[in-house]
């Protein structure tokens, strides 16, 4: 009898240890702190590195996988204990479809959302930044606005041009819909040829992103959390 009780306690301890290791691994690999404290009043979603979509990136590339982000957003939306979401961005961009899909999910959430660009919000990172109900950028952070581009094999036919054109229209429409920038200004930034080395587009630093209406306010983590708490109280 005592042996059975002892074995039962050992099994339970091993299960608890295994569950704890799984949670630690999740935080390490995904940055998913919601597993450690799922009922925290404010949840933090970090989007860093390159946005990985349908193609798997090399293992040495720092990446945010969209199949990891989507379940987290759904869990946060349906958890009554979570009152707000802070999105922390430092991304070079990546898969357009995946980034735009995540952006639409964030925008459709019923709970207050605030984003903050802390290093860079480049390429598809722009709609990710504007997807929140209110956006911040730190003074030294940068945002690069440029047209949709593609590496690798491209079929040189008119249908390819139309495909890229429609994709660009989707991205532009989302940015204009979720920020205060005008379509004419956005297109002008995208087509500038003297801003970036060997590329078309514009780099906006800190306050420049606010002055053009792309981001709502310059600030840091303190300002972002204060704004999110304000939304929660309202």
PDB file of C-alpha atoms in Angstrom:
ATOM      1  CA  UNK A   1       0.000   0.000   0.000  1.00  0.00           C
ATOM      2  CA  UNK A   2       2.760   2.413   0.977  1.00  0.00           C
ATOM      3  CA  UNK A   3       4.615   1.496  -2.180  1.00  0.00           C
ATOM      4  CA  UNK A   4       1.600   2.382  -4.329  1.00  0.00           C
ATOM      5  CA  UNK A   5       1.207   5.761  -2.601  1.00  0.00           C
ATOM      6  CA  UNK A   6       4.923   6.455  -3.089  1.00  0.00           C
ATOM      7  CA  UNK A   7       4.766   5.526  -6.762  1.00  0.00           C
ATOM      8  CA  UNK A   8       1.666   7.673  -7.227  1.00  0.00           C
ATOM      9  CA  UNK A   9       3.408  10.690  -5.674  1.00  0.00           C
ATOM     10  CA  UNK A  10       6.482  10.154  -7.871  1.00  0.00           C
ATOM     11  CA  UNK A  11       4.322   9.976 -10.989  1.00  0.00           C
ATOM     12  CA  UNK A  12       2.502  13.178 -10.036  1.00  0.00           C
ATOM     13  CA  UNK A  13       5.785  14.978  -9.359  1.00  0.00           C
ATOM     14  CA  UNK A  14       7.174  13.833 -12.710  1.00  0.00           C
ATOM     15  CA  UNK A  15       4.029  15.030 -14.496  1.00  0.00           C
ATOM     16  CA  UNK A  16       4.223  18.427 -12.790  1.00  0.00           C
ATOM     17  CA  UNK A  17       7.908  18.696 -13.655  1.00  0.00           C
ATOM     18  CA  UNK A  18       7.211  17.760 -17.280  1.00  0.00           C
ATOM     19  CA  UNK A  19       4.392  20.332 -17.494  1.00  0.00           C
ATOM     20  CA  UNK A  20       6.653  23.013 -16.004  1.00  0.00           C
ATOM     21  CA  UNK A  21       9.406  22.188 -18.507  1.00  0.00           C
ATOM     22  CA  UNK A  22       6.905  22.415 -21.361  1.00  0.00           C
ATOM     23  CA  UNK A  23       5.837  25.882 -20.209  1.00  0.00           C
ATOM     24  CA  UNK A  24       9.440  27.053 -19.907  1.00  0.00           C
ATOM     25  CA  UNK A  25      10.190  25.697 -23.377  1.00  0.00           C
ATOM     26  CA  UNK A  26       7.132  27.533 -24.748  1.00  0.00           C
ATOM     27  CA  UNK A  27       8.343  30.827 -23.309  1.00  0.00           C
ATOM     28  CA  UNK A  28      11.841  30.175 -24.674  1.00  0.00           C
ATOM     29  CA  UNK A  29      10.724  29.256 -28.185  1.00  0.00           C
ATOM     30  CA  UNK A  30       7.565  31.327 -28.655  1.00  0.00           C
ATOM     31  CA  UNK A  31       7.830  34.138 -26.118  1.00  0.00           C
ATOM     32  CA  UNK A  32       4.444  32.907 -24.908  1.00  0.00           C
ATOM     33  CA  UNK A  33       4.218  34.140 -21.316  1.00  0.00           C
ATOM     34  CA  UNK A  34       0.457  33.474 -21.339  1.00  0.00           C
ATOM     35  CA  UNK A  35       1.167  29.823 -20.504  1.00  0.00           C
ATOM     36  CA  UNK A  36       2.939  30.795 -17.289  1.00  0.00           C
ATOM     37  CA  UNK A  37       0.240  33.242 -16.191  1.00  0.00           C
ATOM     38  CA  UNK A  38      -2.796  32.776 -18.488  1.00  0.00           C
ATOM     39  CA  UNK A  39      -5.034  35.017 -16.376  1.00  0.00           C
ATOM     40  CA  UNK A  40      -2.748  38.046 -16.229  1.00  0.00           C
ATOM     41  CA  UNK A  41      -4.760  41.247 -16.653  1.00  0.00           C
ATOM     42  CA  UNK A  42      -2.553  42.477 -19.506  1.00  0.00           C
ATOM     43  CA  UNK A  43      -1.003  39.994 -21.920  1.00  0.00           C
ATOM     44  CA  UNK A  44       2.112  40.782 -23.970  1.00  0.00           C
ATOM     45  CA  UNK A  45       2.551  39.590 -27.547  1.00  0.00           C
ATOM     46  CA  UNK A  46       6.061  39.994 -28.959  1.00  0.00           C
ATOM     47  CA  UNK A  47       6.567  40.000 -32.730  1.00  0.00           C
ATOM     48  CA  UNK A  48      10.274  39.924 -33.475  1.00  0.00           C
ATOM     49  CA  UNK A  49      12.631  39.064 -36.306  1.00  0.00           C
ATOM     50  CA  UNK A  50      11.082  37.925 -39.560  1.00  0.00           C
ATOM     51  CA  UNK A  51       7.421  36.951 -39.984  1.00  0.00           C
ATOM     52  CA  UNK A  52       7.373  33.315 -41.080  1.00  0.00           C
ATOM     53  CA  UNK A  53       4.450  32.307 -43.259  1.00  0.00           C
ATOM     54  CA  UNK A  54       3.906  29.300 -45.494  1.00  0.00           C
ATOM     55  CA  UNK A  55       7.641  28.758 -46.132  1.00  0.00           C
ATOM     56  CA  UNK A  56       9.925  27.634 -43.314  1.00  0.00           C
ATOM     57  CA  UNK A  57      12.852  29.987 -42.709  1.00  0.00           C
ATOM     58  CA  UNK A  58      16.405  28.761 -42.018  1.00  0.00           C
ATOM     59  CA  UNK A  59      16.979  27.726 -38.358  1.00  0.00           C
ATOM     60  CA  UNK A  60      19.513  30.523 -37.781  1.00  0.00           C
ATOM     61  CA  UNK A  61      16.911  33.179 -38.675  1.00  0.00           C
ATOM     62  CA  UNK A  62      15.132  34.860 -35.777  1.00  0.00           C
ATOM     63  CA  UNK A  63      11.462  34.503 -36.681  1.00  0.00           C
ATOM     64  CA  UNK A  64       7.883  34.843 -35.476  1.00  0.00           C
ATOM     65  CA  UNK A  65       5.688  32.028 -36.805  1.00  0.00           C
ATOM     66  CA  UNK A  66       2.118  32.947 -37.677  1.00  0.00           C
ATOM     67  CA  UNK A  67       0.832  29.527 -36.603  1.00  0.00           C
ATOM     68  CA  UNK A  68       2.079  30.348 -33.099  1.00  0.00           C
ATOM     69  CA  UNK A  69       0.578  33.844 -32.983  1.00  0.00           C
ATOM     70  CA  UNK A  70      -2.953  32.960 -34.163  1.00  0.00           C
ATOM     71  CA  UNK A  71      -3.789  30.521 -31.298  1.00  0.00           C
ATOM     72  CA  UNK A  72      -2.410  33.005 -28.764  1.00  0.00           C
ATOM     73  CA  UNK A  73      -4.693  35.747 -30.089  1.00  0.00           C
ATOM     74  CA  UNK A  74      -7.723  33.460 -29.930  1.00  0.00           C
ATOM     75  CA  UNK A  75      -6.871  32.410 -26.358  1.00  0.00           C
ATOM     76  CA  UNK A  76      -6.480  36.043 -25.294  1.00  0.00           C
ATOM     77  CA  UNK A  77      -9.763  37.049 -26.947  1.00  0.00           C
ATOM     78  CA  UNK A  78     -11.817  34.355 -25.187  1.00  0.00           C
ATOM     79  CA  UNK A  79     -10.124  34.607 -21.767  1.00  0.00           C
ATOM     80  CA  UNK A  80     -12.366  36.748 -19.541  1.00  0.00           C
ATOM     81  CA  UNK A  81      -9.499  37.391 -17.119  1.00  0.00           C
ATOM     82  CA  UNK A  82      -7.428  39.146 -19.786  1.00  0.00           C
ATOM     83  CA  UNK A  83      -8.450  42.792 -20.128  1.00  0.00           C
ATOM     84  CA  UNK A  84      -5.923  44.115 -22.641  1.00  0.00           C
ATOM     85  CA  UNK A  85      -3.139  43.223 -25.080  1.00  0.00           C
ATOM     86  CA  UNK A  86       0.237  44.931 -25.560  1.00  0.00           C
ATOM     87  CA  UNK A  87       1.964  44.136 -28.877  1.00  0.00           C
ATOM     88  CA  UNK A  88       5.734  44.716 -28.850  1.00  0.00           C
ATOM     89  CA  UNK A  89       7.269  44.978 -32.326  1.00  0.00           C
ATOM     90  CA  UNK A  90      10.828  44.706 -33.556  1.00  0.00           C
ATOM     91  CA  UNK A  91      10.518  43.110 -36.976  1.00  0.00           C
ATOM     92  CA  UNK A  92      12.153  43.374 -40.388  1.00  0.00           C
ATOM     93  CA  UNK A  93       8.943  42.203 -42.071  1.00  0.00           C
ATOM     94  CA  UNK A  94       8.456  38.917 -43.880  1.00  0.00           C
ATOM     95  CA  UNK A  95       5.555  36.969 -45.356  1.00  0.00           C
ATOM     96  CA  UNK A  96       2.921  39.460 -46.539  1.00  0.00           C
ATOM     97  CA  UNK A  97      -0.073  37.099 -46.324  1.00  0.00           C
ATOM     98  CA  UNK A  98       0.842  35.941 -42.814  1.00  0.00           C
ATOM     99  CA  UNK A  99       1.590  39.461 -41.551  1.00  0.00           C
ATOM    100  CA  UNK A 100      -1.617  40.881 -42.971  1.00  0.00           C
ATOM    101  CA  UNK A 101      -3.603  37.966 -41.548  1.00  0.00           C
ATOM    102  CA  UNK A 102      -2.196  38.569 -38.054  1.00  0.00           C
ATOM    103  CA  UNK A 103      -2.892  42.298 -38.434  1.00  0.00           C
ATOM    104  CA  UNK A 104      -6.540  41.683 -39.313  1.00  0.00           C
ATOM    105  CA  UNK A 105      -6.932  39.367 -36.312  1.00  0.00           C
ATOM    106  CA  UNK A 106      -5.486  41.958 -33.927  1.00  0.00           C
ATOM    107  CA  UNK A 107      -7.709  44.676 -35.395  1.00  0.00           C
ATOM    108  CA  UNK A 108     -10.842  42.538 -34.983  1.00  0.00           C
ATOM    109  CA  UNK A 109     -10.274  41.838 -31.269  1.00  0.00           C
ATOM    110  CA  UNK A 110     -12.888  43.206 -28.888  1.00  0.00           C
ATOM    111  CA  UNK A 111     -10.351  43.878 -26.125  1.00  0.00           C
ATOM    112  CA  UNK A 112      -8.179  47.009 -25.970  1.00  0.00           C
ATOM    113  CA  UNK A 113      -4.926  46.675 -27.913  1.00  0.00           C
ATOM    114  CA  UNK A 114      -1.843  48.900 -27.913  1.00  0.00           C
ATOM    115  CA  UNK A 115       1.272  48.400 -30.051  1.00  0.00           C
ATOM    116  CA  UNK A 116       4.774  49.743 -29.580  1.00  0.00           C
ATOM    117  CA  UNK A 117       7.626  49.689 -32.102  1.00  0.00           C
ATOM    118  CA  UNK A 118      10.830  49.431 -30.071  1.00  0.00           C
ATOM    119  CA  UNK A 119      13.486  48.739 -32.705  1.00  0.00           C
ATOM    120  CA  UNK A 120      11.957  48.506 -36.128  1.00  0.00           C
ATOM    121  CA  UNK A 121       8.590  47.969 -37.740  1.00  0.00           C
ATOM    122  CA  UNK A 122       9.625  47.436 -41.339  1.00  0.00           C
ATOM    123  CA  UNK A 123       7.702  46.274 -44.394  1.00  0.00           C
ATOM    124  CA  UNK A 124       4.723  44.125 -43.267  1.00  0.00           C
ATOM    125  CA  UNK A 125       5.609  45.287 -39.749  1.00  0.00           C
ATOM    126  CA  UNK A 126       3.889  48.576 -40.648  1.00  0.00           C
ATOM    127  CA  UNK A 127       0.329  47.148 -40.741  1.00  0.00           C
ATOM    128  CA  UNK A 128       1.168  45.060 -37.673  1.00  0.00           C
ATOM    129  CA  UNK A 129       1.979  48.297 -35.831  1.00  0.00           C
ATOM    130  CA  UNK A 130      -1.151  50.111 -37.011  1.00  0.00           C
ATOM    131  CA  UNK A 131      -3.418  47.107 -36.314  1.00  0.00           C
ATOM    132  CA  UNK A 132      -3.740  48.028 -32.627  1.00  0.00           C
ATOM    133  CA  UNK A 133      -6.322  50.536 -31.425  1.00  0.00           C
ATOM    134  CA  UNK A 134      -3.441  52.850 -30.452  1.00  0.00           C
ATOM    135  CA  UNK A 135       0.191  52.745 -31.547  1.00  0.00           C
ATOM    136  CA  UNK A 136       3.479  53.989 -30.086  1.00  0.00           C
ATOM    137  CA  UNK A 137       7.020  54.215 -31.392  1.00  0.00           C
ATOM    138  CA  UNK A 138      10.174  54.875 -29.373  1.00  0.00           C
ATOM    139  CA  UNK A 139      12.242  57.928 -30.412  1.00  0.00           C
ATOM    140  CA  UNK A 140      15.046  55.852 -31.975  1.00  0.00           C
ATOM    141  CA  UNK A 141      12.884  53.179 -33.616  1.00  0.00           C
ATOM    142  CA  UNK A 142      12.517  53.060 -37.393  1.00  0.00           C
ATOM    143  CA  UNK A 143       9.817  52.056 -39.852  1.00  0.00           C
ATOM    144  CA  UNK A 144      10.547  51.275 -43.498  1.00  0.00           C
ATOM    145  CA  UNK A 145       7.680  51.729 -45.949  1.00  0.00           C
ATOM    146  CA  UNK A 146       8.249  50.108 -49.334  1.00  0.00           C
ATOM    147  CA  UNK A 147       6.279  48.293 -52.052  1.00  0.00           C
ATOM    148  CA  UNK A 148       5.571  44.563 -51.898  1.00  0.00           C
ATOM    149  CA  UNK A 149       8.515  42.652 -53.283  1.00  0.00           C
ATOM    150  CA  UNK A 150       9.396  39.017 -53.875  1.00  0.00           C
ATOM    151  CA  UNK A 151      12.582  36.970 -54.055  1.00  0.00           C
ATOM    152  CA  UNK A 152      13.016  33.894 -56.192  1.00  0.00           C
ATOM    153  CA  UNK A 153      11.255  32.651 -59.318  1.00  0.00           C
ATOM    154  CA  UNK A 154       8.726  35.067 -60.831  1.00  0.00           C
ATOM    155  CA  UNK A 155       6.687  34.415 -63.986  1.00  0.00           C
ATOM    156  CA  UNK A 156       7.066  37.411 -66.305  1.00  0.00           C
ATOM    157  CA  UNK A 157       3.458  37.801 -67.409  1.00  0.00           C
ATOM    158  CA  UNK A 158       0.803  40.478 -66.933  1.00  0.00           C
ATOM    159  CA  UNK A 159      -1.029  38.312 -64.375  1.00  0.00           C
ATOM    160  CA  UNK A 160       2.008  38.518 -62.074  1.00  0.00           C
ATOM    161  CA  UNK A 161       1.887  42.308 -62.200  1.00  0.00           C
ATOM    162  CA  UNK A 162      -1.839  42.274 -61.382  1.00  0.00           C
ATOM    163  CA  UNK A 163      -1.243  39.891 -58.479  1.00  0.00           C
ATOM    164  CA  UNK A 164       1.373  42.168 -56.919  1.00  0.00           C
ATOM    165  CA  UNK A 165      -0.800  45.213 -57.584  1.00  0.00           C
ATOM    166  CA  UNK A 166      -3.786  43.701 -55.757  1.00  0.00           C
ATOM    167  CA  UNK A 167      -1.603  42.568 -52.875  1.00  0.00           C
ATOM    168  CA  UNK A 168      -0.180  46.084 -52.565  1.00  0.00           C
ATOM    169  CA  UNK A 169      -3.682  47.544 -52.608  1.00  0.00           C
ATOM    170  CA  UNK A 170      -4.706  45.242 -49.746  1.00  0.00           C
ATOM    171  CA  UNK A 171      -1.730  46.306 -47.643  1.00  0.00           C
ATOM    172  CA  UNK A 172      -2.212  50.018 -48.389  1.00  0.00           C
ATOM    173  CA  UNK A 173      -5.948  49.867 -47.665  1.00  0.00           C
ATOM    174  CA  UNK A 174      -5.318  48.266 -44.288  1.00  0.00           C
ATOM    175  CA  UNK A 175      -2.672  50.810 -43.275  1.00  0.00           C
ATOM    176  CA  UNK A 176      -4.862  53.771 -44.284  1.00  0.00           C
ATOM    177  CA  UNK A 177      -7.895  52.217 -42.544  1.00  0.00           C
ATOM    178  CA  UNK A 178      -6.030  51.663 -39.266  1.00  0.00           C
ATOM    179  CA  UNK A 179      -3.936  54.850 -39.066  1.00  0.00           C
ATOM    180  CA  UNK A 180      -4.192  58.560 -39.811  1.00  0.00           C
ATOM    181  CA  UNK A 181      -1.957  58.591 -42.871  1.00  0.00           C
ATOM    182  CA  UNK A 182      -3.426  59.571 -46.236  1.00  0.00           C
ATOM    183  CA  UNK A 183      -3.223  57.219 -49.215  1.00  0.00           C
ATOM    184  CA  UNK A 184      -1.357  59.819 -51.304  1.00  0.00           C
ATOM    185  CA  UNK A 185       1.303  60.247 -48.593  1.00  0.00           C
ATOM    186  CA  UNK A 186       1.694  56.491 -48.147  1.00  0.00           C
ATOM    187  CA  UNK A 187       2.145  55.897 -51.880  1.00  0.00           C
ATOM    188  CA  UNK A 188       4.641  58.758 -52.069  1.00  0.00           C
ATOM    189  CA  UNK A 189       6.723  57.179 -49.288  1.00  0.00           C
ATOM    190  CA  UNK A 190       6.652  53.803 -51.029  1.00  0.00           C
ATOM    191  CA  UNK A 191       7.857  55.136 -54.375  1.00  0.00           C
ATOM    192  CA  UNK A 192      10.729  57.347 -53.195  1.00  0.00           C
ATOM    193  CA  UNK A 193      14.026  56.379 -54.809  1.00  0.00           C
ATOM    194  CA  UNK A 194      16.554  58.452 -52.840  1.00  0.00           C
ATOM    195  CA  UNK A 195      15.908  57.202 -49.286  1.00  0.00           C
ATOM    196  CA  UNK A 196      17.076  53.580 -49.260  1.00  0.00           C
ATOM    197  CA  UNK A 197      20.248  52.043 -50.621  1.00  0.00           C
ATOM    198  CA  UNK A 198      19.468  49.872 -53.682  1.00  0.00           C
ATOM    199  CA  UNK A 199      15.760  49.918 -52.888  1.00  0.00           C
ATOM    200  CA  UNK A 200      12.573  51.933 -53.275  1.00  0.00           C
ATOM    201  CA  UNK A 201      10.847  53.281 -50.187  1.00  0.00           C
ATOM    202  CA  UNK A 202      11.212  55.523 -47.150  1.00  0.00           C
ATOM    203  CA  UNK A 203      12.677  55.165 -43.663  1.00  0.00           C
ATOM    204  CA  UNK A 204      10.789  56.981 -40.904  1.00  0.00           C
ATOM    205  CA  UNK A 205      12.489  57.507 -37.541  1.00  0.00           C
ATOM    206  CA  UNK A 206      10.489  57.955 -34.341  1.00  0.00           C
ATOM    207  CA  UNK A 207       8.626  61.273 -34.516  1.00  0.00           C
ATOM    208  CA  UNK A 208       8.597  61.241 -38.342  1.00  0.00           C
ATOM    209  CA  UNK A 209       6.254  58.236 -38.237  1.00  0.00           C
ATOM    210  CA  UNK A 210       3.927  60.226 -35.939  1.00  0.00           C
ATOM    211  CA  UNK A 211       4.085  63.467 -37.928  1.00  0.00           C
ATOM    212  CA  UNK A 212       2.847  61.745 -41.099  1.00  0.00           C
ATOM    213  CA  UNK A 213      -0.004  60.014 -39.254  1.00  0.00           C
ATOM    214  CA  UNK A 214       1.345  56.476 -39.510  1.00  0.00           C
ATOM    215  CA  UNK A 215       1.819  56.046 -35.726  1.00  0.00           C
ATOM    216  CA  UNK A 216      -0.229  57.723 -33.020  1.00  0.00           C
ATOM    217  CA  UNK A 217       2.413  58.789 -30.493  1.00  0.00           C
ATOM    218  CA  UNK A 218       6.097  58.720 -29.564  1.00  0.00           C
ATOM    219  CA  UNK A 219       6.623  56.910 -26.274  1.00  0.00           C
ATOM    220  CA  UNK A 220       7.991  53.931 -24.408  1.00  0.00           C
ATOM    221  CA  UNK A 221       6.668  51.005 -22.408  1.00  0.00           C
ATOM    222  CA  UNK A 222       5.406  53.234 -19.590  1.00  0.00           C
ATOM    223  CA  UNK A 223       3.312  55.356 -21.946  1.00  0.00           C
ATOM    224  CA  UNK A 224       2.031  52.295 -23.770  1.00  0.00           C
ATOM    225  CA  UNK A 225       0.918  50.574 -20.558  1.00  0.00           C
ATOM    226  CA  UNK A 226      -0.687  53.768 -19.272  1.00  0.00           C
ATOM    227  CA  UNK A 227      -2.693  54.108 -22.493  1.00  0.00           C
ATOM    228  CA  UNK A 228      -3.740  50.449 -22.345  1.00  0.00           C
ATOM    229  CA  UNK A 229      -4.866  50.798 -18.722  1.00  0.00           C
ATOM    230  CA  UNK A 230      -6.818  53.893 -19.714  1.00  0.00           C
ATOM    231  CA  UNK A 231      -8.626  51.916 -22.413  1.00  0.00           C
ATOM    232  CA  UNK A 232      -9.364  49.114 -19.950  1.00  0.00           C
ATOM    233  CA  UNK A 233     -10.906  51.530 -17.441  1.00  0.00           C
ATOM    234  CA  UNK A 234     -13.057  53.087 -20.138  1.00  0.00           C
TER     235      UNK A 234
END
